Amino acid sequence: MHMLSIDTVLAHFLPQNARCEMGLTARAFAPSNIALIKYWGKRDKALNLPVTSSLSISLGKLGTTTKLTIIDDREDQLFLDKQPVDRESAFAQRLIQFLDLCRPNPAIRYRIETFSDIPVAAGLASSASGFAALVKALDQLHHWDWSDQHLSVLARIGSGSACRSLWDGFVQWEKGERDDGMDSYAKSLNIDWPELRIGLLLFTKQAKPISSREAMNITTQTSKLYHSWPSQVEADLAQMHQALDAQDFALLGETAERNALMMHQTMIDASPSIDYSTPETYAAREKIQQLRKQGVPVYFTQDAGPNLKLLFEEKSLEFVKSTFPHIQVV
Ligand code: PMV
């Protein structure tokens, strides 16, 4: 249920003295992130307040760069990888609605040029890095000079998982308790794990048939299995911290894989049932199990799309590559 309007929340912290001269420009990059313990379900839809905390790892150099310029025009201009974006598209509408919340003055218009290293809407967290790069660019453009915590809150309002895309490495998003969501932001966990690798198995670059936002709503409203999700996440988070503290790779992989499978089961249990997996997804999951049977510790996680993200250590790289020659390793 939506308890507070976004305007009321943002009025508390959008500064009055923002710089807005015509032609001002700023550019920012944010990495994509992959959740090892998923965010699935909202306690407030307008503010993107989650039911549970979540934990992710960033994809380093893979992400989104956004350039913002203040322009003299009646409408915003949007470009994705140098191509103009149709203002009526869902992507443009979502961006414009978010910008409407942030404009220091309602008459300000922007040229937004977005360059993405990742396929948009293929379940590879492109909206996460997109909104995170956008809030960083807004902060620089208008000289807001915000803390990472504030930027994380604003990015969360754009897309929940975006609040985790402001840092490299392992990041935890605390669900928070407050109705205004000011305590629901992410933090870097400051953990190094140099041997850890993430492999991207891309089966399709096409946009997903149903957005994560919609799937999340249908699941929370109709899936009986969803009732046990919050307590499952709590247990998985505790176990993931144990794995991170002990640098226990098998424990990390098992926990992440179980958490992702449980999330997909809640969707399959929803009505209508939602299954993002394709025959390629199921075949790859099978191969991962085979690799494990052969003694190669490799696990997967999967978001709102058919593609898989493999988790393994540097020492397993050659085995993984020989099984999945097209894998993109981060
Ligand atoms: O931030 P959204 O609305 O795109 O939701 C992301 C949901 C998952 O990617 C499936 C899980 C997560 O924690 O990133």
mmCIF file of C-alpha atoms and ligand atoms in Angstrom:
data_model
loop_
_atom_site.group_PDB
_atom_site.id
_atom_site.type_symbol
_atom_site.label_atom_id
_atom_site.label_comp_id
_atom_site.label_asym_id
_atom_site.label_seq_id
_atom_site.Cartn_x
_atom_site.Cartn_y
_atom_site.Cartn_z
ATOM 1 C CA MET A 1 0.000 0.000 0.000
ATOM 2 C CA HIS A 2 1.267 3.475 -0.835
ATOM 3 C CA MET A 3 1.459 5.544 2.321
ATOM 4 C CA LEU A 4 3.274 8.772 1.411
ATOM 5 C CA SER A 5 3.437 10.575 -1.908
ATOM 6 C CA ILE A 6 6.827 10.743 -3.605
ATOM 7 C CA ASP A 7 6.532 14.538 -3.780
ATOM 8 C CA THR A 8 6.196 14.745 0.002
ATOM 9 C CA VAL A 9 9.235 12.554 0.458
ATOM 10 C CA LEU A 10 11.404 14.336 -2.109
ATOM 11 C CA ALA A 11 10.413 17.798 -0.849
ATOM 12 C CA HIS A 12 12.482 17.000 2.249
ATOM 13 C CA PHE A 13 15.698 16.701 0.394
ATOM 14 C CA LEU A 14 15.672 18.228 -3.085
ATOM 15 C CA PRO A 15 17.777 21.399 -2.612
ATOM 16 C CA GLN A 16 16.386 24.846 -3.479
ATOM 17 C CA ASN A 17 19.615 26.327 -4.820
ATOM 18 C CA ALA A 18 20.366 23.833 -7.612
ATOM 19 C CA ARG A 19 22.348 25.107 -10.629
ATOM 20 C CA CYS A 20 20.216 25.100 -13.786
ATOM 21 C CA GLU A 21 21.919 27.219 -16.479
ATOM 22 C CA MET A 22 21.206 26.365 -20.111
ATOM 23 C CA GLY A 23 23.912 24.176 -21.655
ATOM 24 C CA LEU A 24 25.167 22.771 -18.347
ATOM 25 C CA THR A 25 26.258 19.190 -18.861
ATOM 26 C CA ALA A 26 27.343 16.207 -16.731
ATOM 27 C CA ARG A 27 28.282 12.602 -17.359
ATOM 28 C CA ALA A 28 28.258 9.649 -14.973
ATOM 29 C CA PHE A 29 28.774 5.881 -15.009
ATOM 30 C CA ALA A 30 27.168 3.251 -12.779
ATOM 31 C CA PRO A 31 27.833 -0.497 -12.825
ATOM 32 C CA SER A 32 25.147 -3.076 -13.278
ATOM 33 C CA ASN A 33 24.509 -5.319 -10.279
ATOM 34 C CA ILE A 34 23.399 -8.905 -9.863
ATOM 35 C CA ALA A 35 21.485 -9.853 -6.726
ATOM 36 C CA LEU A 36 22.778 -12.926 -4.887
ATOM 37 C CA ILE A 37 19.896 -12.541 -2.436
ATOM 38 C CA LYS A 38 16.982 -11.137 -4.403
ATOM 39 C CA TYR A 39 14.687 -8.192 -3.915
ATOM 40 C CA TRP A 40 11.260 -9.567 -4.780
ATOM 41 C CA GLY A 41 8.164 -7.768 -3.502
ATOM 42 C CA LYS A 42 7.388 -4.250 -2.311
ATOM 43 C CA ARG A 43 5.846 -2.930 0.870
ATOM 44 C CA ASP A 44 5.246 0.417 -0.918
ATOM 45 C CA LYS A 45 4.916 0.441 -4.702
ATOM 46 C CA ALA A 46 5.267 4.182 -5.332
ATOM 47 C CA LEU A 47 8.437 4.513 -3.255
ATOM 48 C CA ASN A 48 9.826 1.070 -4.190
ATOM 49 C CA LEU A 49 10.174 0.019 -0.561
ATOM 50 C CA PRO A 50 11.066 -3.668 -0.400
ATOM 51 C CA VAL A 51 9.577 -6.429 1.719
ATOM 52 C CA THR A 52 13.081 -7.748 2.483
ATOM 53 C CA SER A 53 16.694 -6.617 2.413
ATOM 54 C CA SER A 54 18.831 -7.887 -0.501
ATOM 55 C CA LEU A 55 22.495 -8.376 -1.365
ATOM 56 C CA SER A 56 24.250 -7.946 -4.714
ATOM 57 C CA ILE A 57 27.559 -7.934 -6.511
ATOM 58 C CA SER A 58 28.421 -5.296 -9.072
ATOM 59 C CA LEU A 59 29.507 -6.064 -12.634
ATOM 60 C CA GLY A 60 32.526 -3.735 -12.543
ATOM 61 C CA LYS A 61 32.997 -2.086 -15.922
ATOM 62 C CA LEU A 62 29.687 -3.357 -17.362
ATOM 63 C CA GLY A 63 27.006 -0.776 -16.814
ATOM 64 C CA THR A 64 25.491 2.458 -18.052
ATOM 65 C CA THR A 65 26.955 5.863 -18.828
ATOM 66 C CA THR A 66 24.538 8.769 -18.915
ATOM 67 C CA LYS A 67 25.184 12.258 -20.221
ATOM 68 C CA LEU A 68 22.737 14.990 -19.227
ATOM 69 C CA THR A 69 22.505 18.449 -20.743
ATOM 70 C CA ILE A 70 20.094 21.259 -19.900
ATOM 71 C CA ILE A 71 18.450 22.283 -23.171
ATOM 72 C CA ASP A 72 16.227 25.054 -24.481
ATOM 73 C CA ASP A 73 13.300 22.968 -25.719
ATOM 74 C CA ARG A 74 9.698 22.227 -24.796
ATOM 75 C CA GLU A 75 10.359 18.524 -24.380
ATOM 76 C CA ASP A 76 13.123 16.288 -23.109
ATOM 77 C CA GLN A 77 15.261 14.612 -25.783
ATOM 78 C CA LEU A 78 16.179 10.982 -25.216
ATOM 79 C CA PHE A 79 18.865 8.902 -26.899
ATOM 80 C CA LEU A 80 19.865 5.315 -26.261
ATOM 81 C CA ASP A 81 23.203 4.312 -27.788
ATOM 82 C CA LYS A 82 22.987 7.399 -30.058
ATOM 83 C CA GLN A 83 19.519 6.447 -31.392
ATOM 84 C CA PRO A 84 16.565 8.741 -30.584
ATOM 85 C CA VAL A 85 14.062 7.049 -28.267
ATOM 86 C CA ASP A 86 10.317 7.254 -28.957
ATOM 87 C CA ARG A 87 8.835 9.418 -26.191
ATOM 88 C CA GLU A 88 5.749 7.183 -26.060
ATOM 89 C CA SER A 89 7.763 4.023 -25.343
ATOM 90 C CA ALA A 90 7.547 2.503 -21.856
ATOM 91 C CA PHE A 91 11.276 3.156 -21.391
ATOM 92 C CA ALA A 92 10.927 6.890 -22.184
ATOM 93 C CA GLN A 93 7.784 7.319 -20.118
ATOM 94 C CA ARG A 94 9.428 5.780 -17.083
ATOM 95 C CA LEU A 95 12.456 8.050 -17.416
ATOM 96 C CA ILE A 96 10.391 11.186 -17.958
ATOM 97 C CA GLN A 97 8.139 10.416 -14.985
ATOM 98 C CA PHE A 98 11.215 10.023 -12.823
ATOM 99 C CA LEU A 99 12.778 13.249 -14.134
ATOM 100 C CA ASP A 100 9.512 15.069 -13.387
ATOM 101 C CA LEU A 101 10.129 14.284 -9.724
ATOM 102 C CA CYS A 102 13.669 15.660 -9.831
ATOM 103 C CA ARG A 103 13.535 18.824 -11.965
ATOM 104 C CA PRO A 104 14.608 21.774 -9.772
ATOM 105 C CA ASN A 105 12.180 23.842 -11.832
ATOM 106 C CA PRO A 106 9.285 22.277 -13.775
ATOM 107 C CA ALA A 107 10.289 24.138 -16.971
ATOM 108 C CA ILE A 108 13.768 22.592 -17.159
ATOM 109 C CA ARG A 109 14.275 20.170 -20.040
ATOM 110 C CA TYR A 110 17.129 17.716 -20.506
ATOM 111 C CA ARG A 111 18.886 15.912 -23.309
ATOM 112 C CA ILE A 112 19.534 12.446 -21.890
ATOM 113 C CA GLU A 113 22.119 10.386 -23.742
ATOM 114 C CA THR A 114 22.435 6.864 -22.428
ATOM 115 C CA PHE A 115 25.118 4.380 -23.416
ATOM 116 C CA SER A 116 24.587 0.875 -22.187
ATOM 117 C CA ASP A 117 27.066 -2.018 -22.200
ATOM 118 C CA ILE A 118 24.209 -4.396 -21.496
ATOM 119 C CA PRO A 119 21.039 -5.298 -23.376
ATOM 120 C CA VAL A 120 18.178 -3.182 -22.055
ATOM 121 C CA ALA A 121 15.418 -5.190 -20.310
ATOM 122 C CA ALA A 122 16.909 -8.654 -20.863
ATOM 123 C CA GLY A 123 17.023 -9.391 -17.143
ATOM 124 C CA LEU A 124 20.551 -8.074 -16.814
ATOM 125 C CA ALA A 125 19.726 -5.202 -14.490
ATOM 126 C CA SER A 126 19.991 -2.464 -17.105
ATOM 127 C CA SER A 127 17.383 -0.355 -15.335
ATOM 128 C CA ALA A 128 19.475 -0.594 -12.164
ATOM 129 C CA SER A 129 22.632 0.874 -13.697
ATOM 130 C CA GLY A 130 20.503 3.255 -15.809
ATOM 131 C CA PHE A 131 18.769 4.931 -12.874
ATOM 132 C CA ALA A 132 21.947 4.917 -10.770
ATOM 133 C CA ALA A 133 23.910 6.663 -13.554
ATOM 134 C CA LEU A 134 21.039 9.118 -14.022
ATOM 135 C CA VAL A 135 20.928 10.193 -10.363
ATOM 136 C CA LYS A 136 24.715 10.573 -10.291
ATOM 137 C CA ALA A 137 24.544 12.738 -13.431
ATOM 138 C CA LEU A 138 21.684 14.830 -11.950
ATOM 139 C CA ASP A 139 23.683 15.322 -8.763
ATOM 140 C CA GLN A 140 26.713 16.561 -10.706
ATOM 141 C CA LEU A 141 24.699 18.636 -13.160
ATOM 142 C CA HIS A 142 22.805 20.582 -10.518
ATOM 143 C CA HIS A 143 25.676 20.623 -7.982
ATOM 144 C CA TRP A 144 23.486 18.974 -5.356
ATOM 145 C CA ASP A 145 26.529 17.444 -3.706
ATOM 146 C CA TRP A 146 24.567 14.603 -2.146
ATOM 147 C CA SER A 147 25.882 11.757 -0.029
ATOM 148 C CA ASP A 148 25.904 8.239 -1.513
ATOM 149 C CA GLN A 149 23.104 7.417 0.921
ATOM 150 C CA HIS A 150 20.846 10.135 -0.519
ATOM 151 C CA LEU A 151 21.721 9.132 -4.087
ATOM 152 C CA SER A 152 20.838 5.543 -3.224
ATOM 153 C CA VAL A 153 17.411 6.616 -1.900
ATOM 154 C CA LEU A 154 16.698 8.595 -5.072
ATOM 155 C CA ALA A 155 17.925 5.799 -7.373
ATOM 156 C CA ARG A 156 15.639 3.384 -5.464
ATOM 157 C CA ILE A 157 12.630 5.547 -6.341
ATOM 158 C CA GLY A 158 13.580 5.146 -10.048
ATOM 159 C CA SER A 159 14.024 1.367 -9.844
ATOM 160 C CA GLY A 160 14.412 -0.596 -6.607
ATOM 161 C CA SER A 161 17.565 -2.484 -7.530
ATOM 162 C CA ALA A 162 19.185 0.767 -8.780
ATOM 163 C CA CYS A 163 19.927 1.750 -5.179
ATOM 164 C CA ARG A 164 22.568 -1.039 -5.165
ATOM 165 C CA SER A 165 24.310 0.197 -8.339
ATOM 166 C CA LEU A 166 26.273 3.066 -6.789
ATOM 167 C CA TRP A 167 29.206 0.930 -5.644
ATOM 168 C CA ASP A 168 31.566 -1.757 -6.872
ATOM 169 C CA GLY A 169 31.763 -5.149 -5.180
ATOM 170 C CA PHE A 170 29.303 -6.570 -2.662
ATOM 171 C CA VAL A 171 26.440 -4.286 -1.652
ATOM 172 C CA GLN A 172 23.546 -4.722 0.766
ATOM 173 C CA TRP A 173 20.239 -2.868 0.507
ATOM 174 C CA GLU A 174 18.594 -2.545 3.927
ATOM 175 C CA LYS A 175 14.839 -2.749 3.674
ATOM 176 C CA GLY A 176 14.319 -0.064 6.335
ATOM 177 C CA GLU A 177 11.245 0.441 8.474
ATOM 178 C CA ARG A 178 10.139 4.009 7.867
ATOM 179 C CA ASP A 179 7.079 4.911 5.779
ATOM 180 C CA ASP A 180 9.017 7.638 3.947
ATOM 181 C CA GLY A 181 11.758 5.130 3.008
ATOM 182 C CA MET A 182 14.607 7.372 4.122
ATOM 183 C CA ASP A 183 16.199 4.397 5.891
ATOM 184 C CA SER A 184 15.846 2.098 2.846
ATOM 185 C CA TYR A 185 19.136 2.451 0.964
ATOM 186 C CA ALA A 186 22.174 0.383 0.044
ATOM 187 C CA LYS A 187 25.707 0.298 1.437
ATOM 188 C CA SER A 188 28.965 -1.186 0.263
ATOM 189 C CA LEU A 189 29.991 -4.217 2.318
ATOM 190 C CA ASN A 190 33.699 -3.505 1.675
ATOM 191 C CA ILE A 191 34.550 -7.134 1.005
ATOM 192 C CA ASP A 192 37.250 -8.242 -1.444
ATOM 193 C CA TRP A 193 37.005 -11.600 -3.181
ATOM 194 C CA PRO A 194 39.481 -11.388 -6.064
ATOM 195 C CA GLU A 195 39.029 -15.022 -7.242
ATOM 196 C CA LEU A 196 35.268 -14.716 -7.673
ATOM 197 C CA ARG A 197 34.040 -14.591 -11.288
ATOM 198 C CA ILE A 198 30.644 -13.929 -12.831
ATOM 199 C CA GLY A 199 29.852 -15.395 -16.232
ATOM 200 C CA LEU A 200 26.975 -14.032 -18.290
ATOM 201 C CA LEU A 201 25.096 -16.585 -20.350
ATOM 202 C CA LEU A 202 22.975 -14.583 -22.761
ATOM 203 C CA PHE A 203 20.296 -16.561 -24.590
ATOM 204 C CA THR A 204 18.372 -13.564 -25.852
ATOM 205 C CA LYS A 205 18.868 -9.840 -26.174
ATOM 206 C CA GLN A 206 15.165 -9.279 -26.564
ATOM 207 C CA ALA A 207 13.124 -7.343 -24.060
ATOM 208 C CA LYS A 208 11.305 -9.582 -21.605
ATOM 209 C CA PRO A 209 7.615 -10.335 -22.203
ATOM 210 C CA ILE A 210 6.640 -9.081 -18.762
ATOM 211 C CA SER A 211 8.471 -6.457 -16.684
ATOM 212 C CA SER A 212 9.950 -7.359 -13.301
ATOM 213 C CA ARG A 213 7.686 -4.711 -11.803
ATOM 214 C CA GLU A 214 4.551 -6.428 -13.105
ATOM 215 C CA ALA A 215 5.788 -9.921 -12.272
ATOM 216 C CA MET A 216 6.589 -8.804 -8.739
ATOM 217 C CA ASN A 217 3.051 -7.439 -8.276
ATOM 218 C CA ILE A 218 1.348 -10.542 -9.642
ATOM 219 C CA THR A 219 3.523 -12.785 -7.472
ATOM 220 C CA THR A 220 3.016 -10.904 -4.216
ATOM 221 C CA GLN A 221 -0.728 -10.767 -4.809
ATOM 222 C CA THR A 222 -1.378 -14.337 -5.938
ATOM 223 C CA SER A 223 1.416 -16.748 -5.033
ATOM 224 C CA LYS A 224 0.845 -18.857 -1.902
ATOM 225 C CA LEU A 225 4.533 -19.738 -1.893
ATOM 226 C CA TYR A 226 5.333 -16.045 -1.537
ATOM 227 C CA HIS A 227 4.184 -16.226 2.120
ATOM 228 C CA SER A 228 7.390 -18.036 3.028
ATOM 229 C CA TRP A 229 9.642 -15.744 0.938
ATOM 230 C CA PRO A 230 10.454 -13.124 3.642
ATOM 231 C CA SER A 231 11.629 -15.717 6.177
ATOM 232 C CA GLN A 232 13.549 -17.583 3.452
ATOM 233 C CA VAL A 233 15.385 -14.359 2.530
ATOM 234 C CA GLU A 234 16.256 -13.698 6.162
ATOM 235 C CA ALA A 235 17.813 -17.162 6.480
ATOM 236 C CA ASP A 236 19.590 -16.850 3.110
ATOM 237 C CA LEU A 237 21.004 -13.430 3.999
ATOM 238 C CA ALA A 238 22.431 -14.778 7.259
ATOM 239 C CA GLN A 239 23.983 -17.693 5.370
ATOM 240 C CA MET A 240 25.392 -15.402 2.670
ATOM 241 C CA HIS A 241 27.105 -13.300 5.332
ATOM 242 C CA GLN A 242 28.585 -16.461 6.784
ATOM 243 C CA ALA A 243 29.901 -17.358 3.296
ATOM 244 C CA LEU A 244 31.342 -13.879 2.775
ATOM 245 C CA ASP A 245 33.028 -13.799 6.198
ATOM 246 C CA ALA A 246 34.588 -17.248 5.692
ATOM 247 C CA GLN A 247 35.170 -16.726 1.921
ATOM 248 C CA ASP A 248 33.417 -20.067 1.533
ATOM 249 C CA PHE A 249 32.646 -20.244 -2.193
ATOM 250 C CA ALA A 250 30.445 -23.370 -2.115
ATOM 251 C CA LEU A 251 28.278 -21.799 0.576
ATOM 252 C CA LEU A 252 27.999 -18.572 -1.437
ATOM 253 C CA GLY A 253 27.017 -20.453 -4.590
ATOM 254 C CA GLU A 254 24.524 -22.786 -2.913
ATOM 255 C CA THR A 255 22.858 -19.912 -1.089
ATOM 256 C CA ALA A 256 22.592 -17.689 -4.173
ATOM 257 C CA GLU A 257 21.280 -20.509 -6.372
ATOM 258 C CA ARG A 258 18.696 -21.620 -3.822
ATOM 259 C CA ASN A 259 17.506 -18.030 -3.355
ATOM 260 C CA ALA A 260 17.120 -17.472 -7.124
ATOM 261 C CA LEU A 261 15.277 -20.783 -7.588
ATOM 262 C CA MET A 262 12.933 -19.961 -4.743
ATOM 263 C CA MET A 263 12.168 -16.561 -6.317
ATOM 264 C CA HIS A 264 11.338 -18.266 -9.644
ATOM 265 C CA GLN A 265 9.188 -20.835 -7.846
ATOM 266 C CA THR A 266 7.107 -18.054 -6.275
ATOM 267 C CA MET A 267 6.505 -16.739 -9.819
ATOM 268 C CA ILE A 268 5.626 -20.137 -11.245
ATOM 269 C CA ASP A 269 3.168 -20.510 -8.361
ATOM 270 C CA ALA A 270 1.533 -17.145 -9.191
ATOM 271 C CA SER A 271 -1.656 -16.793 -11.153
ATOM 272 C CA PRO A 272 -1.219 -16.380 -14.042
ATOM 273 C CA SER A 273 1.944 -18.401 -13.693
ATOM 274 C CA ILE A 274 5.124 -16.604 -14.803
ATOM 275 C CA ASP A 275 8.115 -18.489 -16.109
ATOM 276 C CA TYR A 276 10.977 -16.416 -17.532
ATOM 277 C CA SER A 277 13.034 -19.516 -18.338
ATOM 278 C CA THR A 278 13.323 -20.828 -21.897
ATOM 279 C CA PRO A 279 14.450 -24.311 -23.018
ATOM 280 C CA GLU A 280 18.005 -22.837 -23.221
ATOM 281 C CA THR A 281 17.786 -21.755 -19.581
ATOM 282 C CA TYR A 282 16.753 -25.240 -18.448
ATOM 283 C CA ALA A 283 19.446 -26.891 -20.595
ATOM 284 C CA ALA A 284 22.154 -24.626 -19.147
ATOM 285 C CA ARG A 285 20.963 -25.302 -15.570
ATOM 286 C CA GLU A 286 21.328 -29.010 -16.351
ATOM 287 C CA LYS A 287 24.903 -28.514 -17.624
ATOM 288 C CA ILE A 288 25.784 -26.586 -14.458
ATOM 289 C CA GLN A 289 24.604 -29.532 -12.371
ATOM 290 C CA GLN A 290 26.701 -31.874 -14.529
ATOM 291 C CA LEU A 291 29.770 -29.672 -13.966
ATOM 292 C CA ARG A 292 29.201 -29.847 -10.218
ATOM 293 C CA LYS A 293 28.902 -33.644 -10.378
ATOM 294 C CA GLN A 294 32.312 -33.629 -12.073
ATOM 295 C CA GLY A 295 33.694 -31.671 -9.104
ATOM 296 C CA VAL A 296 33.717 -28.187 -10.677
ATOM 297 C CA PRO A 297 32.141 -25.749 -8.195
ATOM 298 C CA VAL A 298 29.898 -23.580 -10.375
ATOM 299 C CA TYR A 299 26.501 -22.170 -9.483
ATOM 300 C CA PHE A 300 23.994 -19.843 -11.114
ATOM 301 C CA THR A 301 21.607 -17.062 -10.360
ATOM 302 C CA GLN A 302 18.776 -15.788 -12.566
ATOM 303 C CA ASP A 303 16.729 -12.594 -12.530
ATOM 304 C CA ALA A 304 13.555 -11.547 -14.310
ATOM 305 C CA GLY A 305 14.655 -12.952 -17.672
ATOM 306 C CA PRO A 306 15.861 -16.195 -19.269
ATOM 307 C CA ASN A 307 19.598 -15.422 -19.041
ATOM 308 C CA LEU A 308 21.796 -17.006 -16.392
ATOM 309 C CA LYS A 309 24.659 -15.527 -14.414
ATOM 310 C CA LEU A 310 27.220 -18.145 -13.432
ATOM 311 C CA LEU A 311 29.187 -17.900 -10.205
ATOM 312 C CA PHE A 312 32.574 -19.600 -10.036
ATOM 313 C CA GLU A 313 36.205 -19.049 -9.062
ATOM 314 C CA GLU A 314 39.127 -18.218 -11.340
ATOM 315 C CA LYS A 315 40.502 -21.760 -10.959
ATOM 316 C CA SER A 316 37.356 -23.174 -12.664
ATOM 317 C CA LEU A 317 37.488 -20.744 -15.605
ATOM 318 C CA GLU A 318 38.755 -23.222 -18.216
ATOM 319 C CA PHE A 319 36.143 -25.890 -17.328
ATOM 320 C CA VAL A 320 33.372 -23.297 -17.454
ATOM 321 C CA LYS A 321 34.579 -21.934 -20.805
ATOM 322 C CA SER A 322 34.805 -25.366 -22.373
ATOM 323 C CA THR A 323 31.205 -26.101 -21.343
ATOM 324 C CA PHE A 324 29.896 -22.646 -22.287
ATOM 325 C CA PRO A 325 32.127 -21.288 -25.104
ATOM 326 C CA HIS A 326 30.004 -18.113 -25.508
ATOM 327 C CA ILE A 327 30.121 -17.081 -21.879
ATOM 328 C CA GLN A 328 31.064 -13.472 -21.119
ATOM 329 C CA VAL A 329 33.209 -13.429 -17.986
ATOM 330 C CA VAL A 330 33.356 -10.408 -15.686
HETATM 331 O O1 PMV B 1 14.541 -3.026 -9.626
HETATM 332 P P1 PMV B 1 13.623 -3.855 -10.440
HETATM 333 O O2 PMV B 1 12.220 -3.354 -10.346
HETATM 334 O O3 PMV B 1 14.099 -4.036 -11.861
HETATM 335 O O4 PMV B 1 13.584 -5.339 -9.796
HETATM 336 C C1 PMV B 1 14.659 -6.200 -9.836
HETATM 337 C C2 PMV B 1 14.289 -7.563 -9.404
HETATM 338 C C3 PMV B 1 15.308 -8.649 -9.595
HETATM 339 O O5 PMV B 1 16.291 -8.292 -10.537
HETATM 340 C C4 PMV B 1 14.608 -9.892 -10.111
HETATM 341 C C5 PMV B 1 15.977 -9.030 -8.285
HETATM 342 C C6 PMV B 1 17.030 -8.071 -7.760
HETATM 343 O O6 PMV B 1 17.198 -8.021 -6.536
HETATM 344 O O7 PMV B 1 17.709 -7.397 -8.559
#
